[in-house]
mmCIF file of C-alpha atoms in Angstrom:
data_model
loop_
_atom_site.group_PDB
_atom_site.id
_atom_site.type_symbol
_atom_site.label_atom_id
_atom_site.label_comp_id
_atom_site.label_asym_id
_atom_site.label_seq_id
_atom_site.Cartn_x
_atom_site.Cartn_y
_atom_site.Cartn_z
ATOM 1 C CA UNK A 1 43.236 23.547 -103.243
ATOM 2 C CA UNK A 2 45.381 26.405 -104.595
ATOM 3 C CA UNK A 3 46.873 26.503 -108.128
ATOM 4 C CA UNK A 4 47.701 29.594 -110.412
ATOM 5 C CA UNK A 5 46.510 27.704 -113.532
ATOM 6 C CA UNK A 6 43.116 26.668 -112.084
ATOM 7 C CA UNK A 7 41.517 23.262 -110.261
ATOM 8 C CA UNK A 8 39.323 20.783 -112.366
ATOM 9 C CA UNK A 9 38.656 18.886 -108.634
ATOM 10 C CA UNK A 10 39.670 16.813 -106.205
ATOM 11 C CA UNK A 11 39.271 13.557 -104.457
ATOM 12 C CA UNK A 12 38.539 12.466 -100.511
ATOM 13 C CA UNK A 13 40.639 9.788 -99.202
ATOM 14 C CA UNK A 14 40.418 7.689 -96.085
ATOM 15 C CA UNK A 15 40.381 4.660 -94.244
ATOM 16 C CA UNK A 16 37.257 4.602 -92.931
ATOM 17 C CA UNK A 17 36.980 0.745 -93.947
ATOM 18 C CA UNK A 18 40.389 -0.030 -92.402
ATOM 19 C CA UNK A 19 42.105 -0.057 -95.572
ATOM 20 C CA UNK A 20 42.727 3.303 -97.762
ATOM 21 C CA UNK A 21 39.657 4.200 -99.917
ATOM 22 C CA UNK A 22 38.907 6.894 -102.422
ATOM 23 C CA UNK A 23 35.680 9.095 -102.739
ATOM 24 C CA UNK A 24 33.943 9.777 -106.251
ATOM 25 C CA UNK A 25 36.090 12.411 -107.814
ATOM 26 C CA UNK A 26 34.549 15.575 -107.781
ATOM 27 C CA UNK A 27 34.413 18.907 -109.749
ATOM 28 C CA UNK A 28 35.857 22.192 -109.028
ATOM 29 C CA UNK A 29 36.733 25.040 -110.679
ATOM 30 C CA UNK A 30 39.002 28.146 -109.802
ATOM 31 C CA UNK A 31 42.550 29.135 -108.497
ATOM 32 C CA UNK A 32 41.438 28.823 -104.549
ATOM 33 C CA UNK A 33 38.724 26.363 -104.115
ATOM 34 C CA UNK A 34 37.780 24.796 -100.508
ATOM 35 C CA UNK A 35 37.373 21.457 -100.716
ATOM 36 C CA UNK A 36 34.975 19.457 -98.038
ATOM 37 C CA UNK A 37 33.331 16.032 -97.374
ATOM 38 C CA UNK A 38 31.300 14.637 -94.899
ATOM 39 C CA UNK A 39 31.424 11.056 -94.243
ATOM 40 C CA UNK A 40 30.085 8.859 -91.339
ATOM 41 C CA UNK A 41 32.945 7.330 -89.329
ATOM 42 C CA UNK A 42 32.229 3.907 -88.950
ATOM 43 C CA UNK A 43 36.120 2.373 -87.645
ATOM 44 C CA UNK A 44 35.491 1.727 -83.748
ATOM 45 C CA UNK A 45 37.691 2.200 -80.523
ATOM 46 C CA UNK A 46 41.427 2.360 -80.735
ATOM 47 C CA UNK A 47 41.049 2.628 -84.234
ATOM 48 C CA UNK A 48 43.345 5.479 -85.821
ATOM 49 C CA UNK A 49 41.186 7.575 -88.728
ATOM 50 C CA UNK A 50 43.101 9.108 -91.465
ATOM 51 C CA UNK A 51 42.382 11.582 -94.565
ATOM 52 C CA UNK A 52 43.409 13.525 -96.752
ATOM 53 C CA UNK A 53 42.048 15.509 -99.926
ATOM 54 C CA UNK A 54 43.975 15.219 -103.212
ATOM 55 C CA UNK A 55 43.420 17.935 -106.152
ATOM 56 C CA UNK A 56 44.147 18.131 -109.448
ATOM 57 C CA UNK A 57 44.417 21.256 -112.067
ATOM 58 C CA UNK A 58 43.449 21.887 -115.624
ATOM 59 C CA UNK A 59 46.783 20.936 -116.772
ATOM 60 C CA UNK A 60 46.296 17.092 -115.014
ATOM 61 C CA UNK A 61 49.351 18.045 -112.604
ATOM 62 C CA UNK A 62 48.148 16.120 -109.076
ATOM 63 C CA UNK A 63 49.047 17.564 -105.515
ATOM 64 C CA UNK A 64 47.706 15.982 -102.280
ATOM 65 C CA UNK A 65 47.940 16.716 -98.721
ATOM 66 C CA UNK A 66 49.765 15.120 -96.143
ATOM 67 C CA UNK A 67 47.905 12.586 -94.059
ATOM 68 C CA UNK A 68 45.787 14.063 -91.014
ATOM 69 C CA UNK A 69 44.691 11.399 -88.171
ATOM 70 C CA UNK A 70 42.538 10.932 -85.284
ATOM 71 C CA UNK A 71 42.069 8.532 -82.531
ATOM 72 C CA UNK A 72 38.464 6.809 -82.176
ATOM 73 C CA UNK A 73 37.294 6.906 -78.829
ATOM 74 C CA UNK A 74 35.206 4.857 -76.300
ATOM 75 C CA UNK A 75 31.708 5.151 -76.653
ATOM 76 C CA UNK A 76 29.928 5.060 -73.494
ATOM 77 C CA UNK A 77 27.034 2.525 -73.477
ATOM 78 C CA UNK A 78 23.743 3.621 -74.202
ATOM 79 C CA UNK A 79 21.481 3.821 -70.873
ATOM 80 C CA UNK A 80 20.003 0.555 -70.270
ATOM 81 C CA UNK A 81 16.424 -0.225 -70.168
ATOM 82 C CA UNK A 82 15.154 -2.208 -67.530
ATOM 83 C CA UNK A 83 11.924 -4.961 -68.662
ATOM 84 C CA UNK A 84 11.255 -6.145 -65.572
ATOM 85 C CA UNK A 85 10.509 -5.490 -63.171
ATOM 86 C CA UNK A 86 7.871 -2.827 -64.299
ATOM 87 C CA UNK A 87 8.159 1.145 -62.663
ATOM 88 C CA UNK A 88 5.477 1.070 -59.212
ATOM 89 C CA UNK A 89 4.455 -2.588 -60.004
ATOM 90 C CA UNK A 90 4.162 -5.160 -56.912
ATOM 91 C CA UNK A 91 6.071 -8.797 -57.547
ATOM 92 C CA UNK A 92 5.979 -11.857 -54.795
ATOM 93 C CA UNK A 93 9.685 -12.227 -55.819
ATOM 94 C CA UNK A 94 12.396 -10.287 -57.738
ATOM 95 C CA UNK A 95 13.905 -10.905 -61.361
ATOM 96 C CA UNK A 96 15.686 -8.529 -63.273
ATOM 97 C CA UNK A 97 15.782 -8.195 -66.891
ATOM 98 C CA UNK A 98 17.816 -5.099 -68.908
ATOM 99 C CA UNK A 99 19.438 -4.864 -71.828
ATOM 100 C CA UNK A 100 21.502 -1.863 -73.778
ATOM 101 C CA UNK A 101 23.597 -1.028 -76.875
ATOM 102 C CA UNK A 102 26.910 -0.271 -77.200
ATOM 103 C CA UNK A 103 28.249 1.747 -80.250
ATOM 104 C CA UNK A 104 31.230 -0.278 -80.115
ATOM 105 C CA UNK A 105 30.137 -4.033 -79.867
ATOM 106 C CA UNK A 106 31.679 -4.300 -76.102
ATOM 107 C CA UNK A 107 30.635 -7.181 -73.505
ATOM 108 C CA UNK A 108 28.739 -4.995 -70.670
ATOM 109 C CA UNK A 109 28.537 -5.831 -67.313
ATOM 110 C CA UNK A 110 25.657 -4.719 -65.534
ATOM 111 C CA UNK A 111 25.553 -2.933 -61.907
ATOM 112 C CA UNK A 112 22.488 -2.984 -60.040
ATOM 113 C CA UNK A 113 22.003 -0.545 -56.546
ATOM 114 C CA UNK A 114 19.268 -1.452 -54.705
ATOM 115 C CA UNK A 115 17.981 1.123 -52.466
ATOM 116 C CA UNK A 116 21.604 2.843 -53.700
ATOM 117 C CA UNK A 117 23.566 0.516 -52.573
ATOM 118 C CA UNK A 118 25.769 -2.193 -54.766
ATOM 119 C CA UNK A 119 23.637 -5.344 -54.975
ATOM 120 C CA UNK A 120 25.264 -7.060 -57.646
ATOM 121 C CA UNK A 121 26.864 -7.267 -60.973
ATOM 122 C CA UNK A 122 26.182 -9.278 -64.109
ATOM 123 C CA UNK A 123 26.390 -9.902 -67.773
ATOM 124 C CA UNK A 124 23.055 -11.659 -68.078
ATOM 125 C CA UNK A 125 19.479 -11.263 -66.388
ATOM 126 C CA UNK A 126 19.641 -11.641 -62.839
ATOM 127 C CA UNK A 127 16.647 -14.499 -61.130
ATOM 128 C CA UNK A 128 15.047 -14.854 -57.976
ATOM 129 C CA UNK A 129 17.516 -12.211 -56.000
ATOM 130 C CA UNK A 130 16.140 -12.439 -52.364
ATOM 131 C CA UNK A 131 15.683 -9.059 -50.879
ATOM 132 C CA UNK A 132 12.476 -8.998 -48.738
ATOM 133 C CA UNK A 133 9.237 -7.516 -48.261
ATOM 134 C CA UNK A 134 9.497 -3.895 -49.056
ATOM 135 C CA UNK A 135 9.449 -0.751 -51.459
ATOM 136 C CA UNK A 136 12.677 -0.225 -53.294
ATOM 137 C CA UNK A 137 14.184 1.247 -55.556
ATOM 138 C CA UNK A 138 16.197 -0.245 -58.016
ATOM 139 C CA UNK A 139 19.886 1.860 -60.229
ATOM 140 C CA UNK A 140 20.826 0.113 -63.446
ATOM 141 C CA UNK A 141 23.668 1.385 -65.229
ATOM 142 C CA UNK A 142 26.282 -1.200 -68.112
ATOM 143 C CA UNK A 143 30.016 -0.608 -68.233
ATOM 144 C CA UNK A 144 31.893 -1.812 -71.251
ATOM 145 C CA UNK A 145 35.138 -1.861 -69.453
ATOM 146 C CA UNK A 146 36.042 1.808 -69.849
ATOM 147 C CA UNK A 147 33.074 4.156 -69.302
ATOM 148 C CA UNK A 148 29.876 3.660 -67.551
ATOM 149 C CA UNK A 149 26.300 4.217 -69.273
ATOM 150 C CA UNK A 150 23.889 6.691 -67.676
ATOM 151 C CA UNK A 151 21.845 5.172 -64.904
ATOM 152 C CA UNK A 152 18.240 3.927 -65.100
ATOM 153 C CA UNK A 153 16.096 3.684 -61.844
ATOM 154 C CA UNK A 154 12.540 2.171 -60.943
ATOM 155 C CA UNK A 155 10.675 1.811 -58.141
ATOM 156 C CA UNK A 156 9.169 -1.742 -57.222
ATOM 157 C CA UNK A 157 7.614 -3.365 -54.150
ATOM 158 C CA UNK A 158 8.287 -6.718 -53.271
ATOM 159 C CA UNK A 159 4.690 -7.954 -51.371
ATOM 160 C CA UNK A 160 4.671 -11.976 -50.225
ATOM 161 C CA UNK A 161 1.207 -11.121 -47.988
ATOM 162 C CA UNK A 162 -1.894 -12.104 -48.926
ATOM 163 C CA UNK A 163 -4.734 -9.535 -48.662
ATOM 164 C CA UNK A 164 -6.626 -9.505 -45.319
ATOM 165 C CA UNK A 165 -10.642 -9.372 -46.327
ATOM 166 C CA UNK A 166 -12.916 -8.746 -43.635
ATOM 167 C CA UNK A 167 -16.475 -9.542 -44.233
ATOM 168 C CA UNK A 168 -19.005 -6.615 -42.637
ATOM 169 C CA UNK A 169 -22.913 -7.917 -43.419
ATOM 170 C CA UNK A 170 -24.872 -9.603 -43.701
ATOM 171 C CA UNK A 171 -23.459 -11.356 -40.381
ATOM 172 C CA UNK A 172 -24.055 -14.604 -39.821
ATOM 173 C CA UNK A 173 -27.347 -16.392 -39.427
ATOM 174 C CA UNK A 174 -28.902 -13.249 -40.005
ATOM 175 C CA UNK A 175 -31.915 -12.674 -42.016
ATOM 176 C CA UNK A 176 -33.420 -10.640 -45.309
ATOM 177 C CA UNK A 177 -36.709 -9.689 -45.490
ATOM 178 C CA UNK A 178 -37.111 -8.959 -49.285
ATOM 179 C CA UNK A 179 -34.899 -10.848 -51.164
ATOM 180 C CA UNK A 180 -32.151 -7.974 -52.050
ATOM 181 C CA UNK A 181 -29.008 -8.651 -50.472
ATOM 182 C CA UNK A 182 -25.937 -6.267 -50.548
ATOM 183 C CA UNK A 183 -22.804 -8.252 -49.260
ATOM 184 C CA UNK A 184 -20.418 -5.931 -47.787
ATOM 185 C CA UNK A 185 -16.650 -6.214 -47.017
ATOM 186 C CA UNK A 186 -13.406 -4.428 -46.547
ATOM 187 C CA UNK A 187 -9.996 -5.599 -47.989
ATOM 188 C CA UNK A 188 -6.494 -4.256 -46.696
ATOM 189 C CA UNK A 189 -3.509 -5.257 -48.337
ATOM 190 C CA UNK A 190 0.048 -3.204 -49.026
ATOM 191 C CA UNK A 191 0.178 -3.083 -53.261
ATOM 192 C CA UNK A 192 -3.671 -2.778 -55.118
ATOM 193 C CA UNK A 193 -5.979 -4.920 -55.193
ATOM 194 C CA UNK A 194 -6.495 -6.660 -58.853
ATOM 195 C CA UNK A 195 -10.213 -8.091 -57.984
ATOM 196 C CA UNK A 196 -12.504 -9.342 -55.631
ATOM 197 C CA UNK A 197 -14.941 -11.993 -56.229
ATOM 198 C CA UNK A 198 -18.397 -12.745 -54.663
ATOM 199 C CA UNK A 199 -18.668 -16.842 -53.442
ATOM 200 C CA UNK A 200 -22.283 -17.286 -52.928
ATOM 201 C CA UNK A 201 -23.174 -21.108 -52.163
ATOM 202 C CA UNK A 202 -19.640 -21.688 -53.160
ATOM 203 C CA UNK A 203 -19.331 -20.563 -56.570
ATOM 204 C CA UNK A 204 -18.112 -17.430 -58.003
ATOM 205 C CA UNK A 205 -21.182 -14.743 -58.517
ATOM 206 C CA UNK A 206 -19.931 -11.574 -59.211
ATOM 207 C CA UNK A 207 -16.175 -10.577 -60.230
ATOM 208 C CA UNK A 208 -15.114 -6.781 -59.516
ATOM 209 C CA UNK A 209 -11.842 -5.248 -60.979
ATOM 210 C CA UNK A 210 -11.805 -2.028 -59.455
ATOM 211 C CA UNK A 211 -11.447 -2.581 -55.712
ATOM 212 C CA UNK A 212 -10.443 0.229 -53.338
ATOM 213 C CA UNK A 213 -8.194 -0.939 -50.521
ATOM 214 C CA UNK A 214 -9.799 -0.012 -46.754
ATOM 215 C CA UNK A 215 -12.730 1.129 -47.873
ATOM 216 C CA UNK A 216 -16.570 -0.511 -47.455
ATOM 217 C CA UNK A 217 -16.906 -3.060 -50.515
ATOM 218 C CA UNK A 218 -20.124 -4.655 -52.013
ATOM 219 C CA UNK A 219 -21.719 -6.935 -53.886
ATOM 220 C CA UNK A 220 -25.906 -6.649 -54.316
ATOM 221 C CA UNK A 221 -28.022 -9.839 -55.401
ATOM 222 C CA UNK A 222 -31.241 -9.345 -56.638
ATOM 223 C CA UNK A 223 -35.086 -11.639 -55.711
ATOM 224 C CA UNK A 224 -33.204 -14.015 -53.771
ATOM 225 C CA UNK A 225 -35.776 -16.566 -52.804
ATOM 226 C CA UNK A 226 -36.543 -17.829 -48.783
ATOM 227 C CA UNK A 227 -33.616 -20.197 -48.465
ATOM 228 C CA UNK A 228 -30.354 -20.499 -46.681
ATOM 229 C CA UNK A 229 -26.942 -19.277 -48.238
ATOM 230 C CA UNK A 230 -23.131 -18.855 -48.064
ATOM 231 C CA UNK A 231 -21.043 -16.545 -48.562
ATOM 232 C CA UNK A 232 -17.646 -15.657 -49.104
ATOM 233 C CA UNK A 233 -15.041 -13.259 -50.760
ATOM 234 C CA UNK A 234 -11.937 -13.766 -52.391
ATOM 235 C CA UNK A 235 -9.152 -11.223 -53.851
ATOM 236 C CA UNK A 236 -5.889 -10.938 -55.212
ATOM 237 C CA UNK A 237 -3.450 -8.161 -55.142
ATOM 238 C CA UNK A 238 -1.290 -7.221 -57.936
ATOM 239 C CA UNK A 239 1.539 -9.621 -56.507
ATOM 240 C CA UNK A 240 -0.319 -12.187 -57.230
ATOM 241 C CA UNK A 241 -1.111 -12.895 -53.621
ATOM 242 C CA UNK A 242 -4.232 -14.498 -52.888
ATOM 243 C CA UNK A 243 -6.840 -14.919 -50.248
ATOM 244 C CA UNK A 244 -10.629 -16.416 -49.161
ATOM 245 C CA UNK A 245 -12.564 -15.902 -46.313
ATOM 246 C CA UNK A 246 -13.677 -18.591 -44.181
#
């Protein structure tokens, strides 16, 4: 604001609420003052942003600027984040739930690549997409009809096999001399292993959680007395795939 009789201040106006608006008046003294105000802009897409500062001097004579204007933009979406499936998880089948904000309030449609290539697109969470047995990975990105969000990726593995448990010794019919007993077993399977359970005489002895796939497994039970026994192992991958042993 320039004036040769000096400023007393000056006022911000917009329409940053869609309709013409005036800041707090504020103080300024001086022939040449600069005059600045920051505001958030809140008006959206297509919307047309205008301002303008006006001043007054010491002598209550008003001048204001002409009207300067800008165009809002798009706003890209924000990149999506994918709930589930989880990153290096195992599933027996596939559902996909996302979600992601948009600046702008936009519908989003969702595109999913599945081992980067198009699977399919959606507004909502996507159930029970058959794809098969396998390691994938999965591309998420939302589009709001103009732009396109960054992408997010995972990998998954989609594992329908039960675990294949092999039992090692004692073999059957065999005999113990002392009444210590170490039951030993292998289990193979493609995602880990979430436990492994011990059936002796057909209930559930002894429960381990931290089971190494293809490698010698066992179970030890203690003063056994002279008697016959069964036995048997169970496990579960992290599918949720189960299995027994005959």
């Amino acid at each position: 604001c320039n004036d040769n009789i000096g400023n007393s201040g000056f006022i911000f106006s917009h329409n940053n609420s869609r309709v013409w608006a005036n800041e707090s008046y504020v103080t300024a003294s001086g022939t040449n003052i600069e005059a600045n105000f920051t505001l958030q802009v809140t008006l959206r897409q297509n919307d047309t942003f205008g301002w303008r500062f006006i001043c007054n001097d010491t002598s209550s004579n008003v001048g204001h600027m002409g009207i300067i204007t800008f165009n809002i933009n798009n706003t890209a979406p924000d990149k999506p984040t994918i709930h589930y499936p989880e990153n290096n998880a195992s599933y027996q089948s596939l559902n996909i739930n996302f979600s992601a904000s948009d600046a702008d309030s936009d519908t989003l449609n969702y595109t999913v690549f599945i081992n980067n290539t198009f699977n399919i697109s959606s507004q909502q969470n996507i159930s029970n997409l058959d794809i098969g047995e396998g390691v994938y990975n999965l591309t998420l990105s939302a589009y709001d009809g103009i732009d396109y969000s960054e992408n997010s990726s995972i990998v998954f593995r989609i594992d329908t096999l039960a675990p294949e448990i092999t039992l090692i010794t004692p073999i059957n019919r065999s005999g113990d001399n002392d009444g210590n007993v170490t039951f030993e077993y292998t289990v193979n399977d493609l995602s880990s292993i979430n436990n492994c359970s011990l059936i002796f005489n057909n209930l559930i002895n002894i429960t381990n959680s931290t089971v190494t796939r293809n490698i010698n497994q066992n179970f030890t039970l203690y003063n056994l007395s002279a008697e016959s026994f069964t036995w048997s192992v169970n496990c579960t991958d992290s599918a949720g795939n189960y299995n027994i042993t005959e």
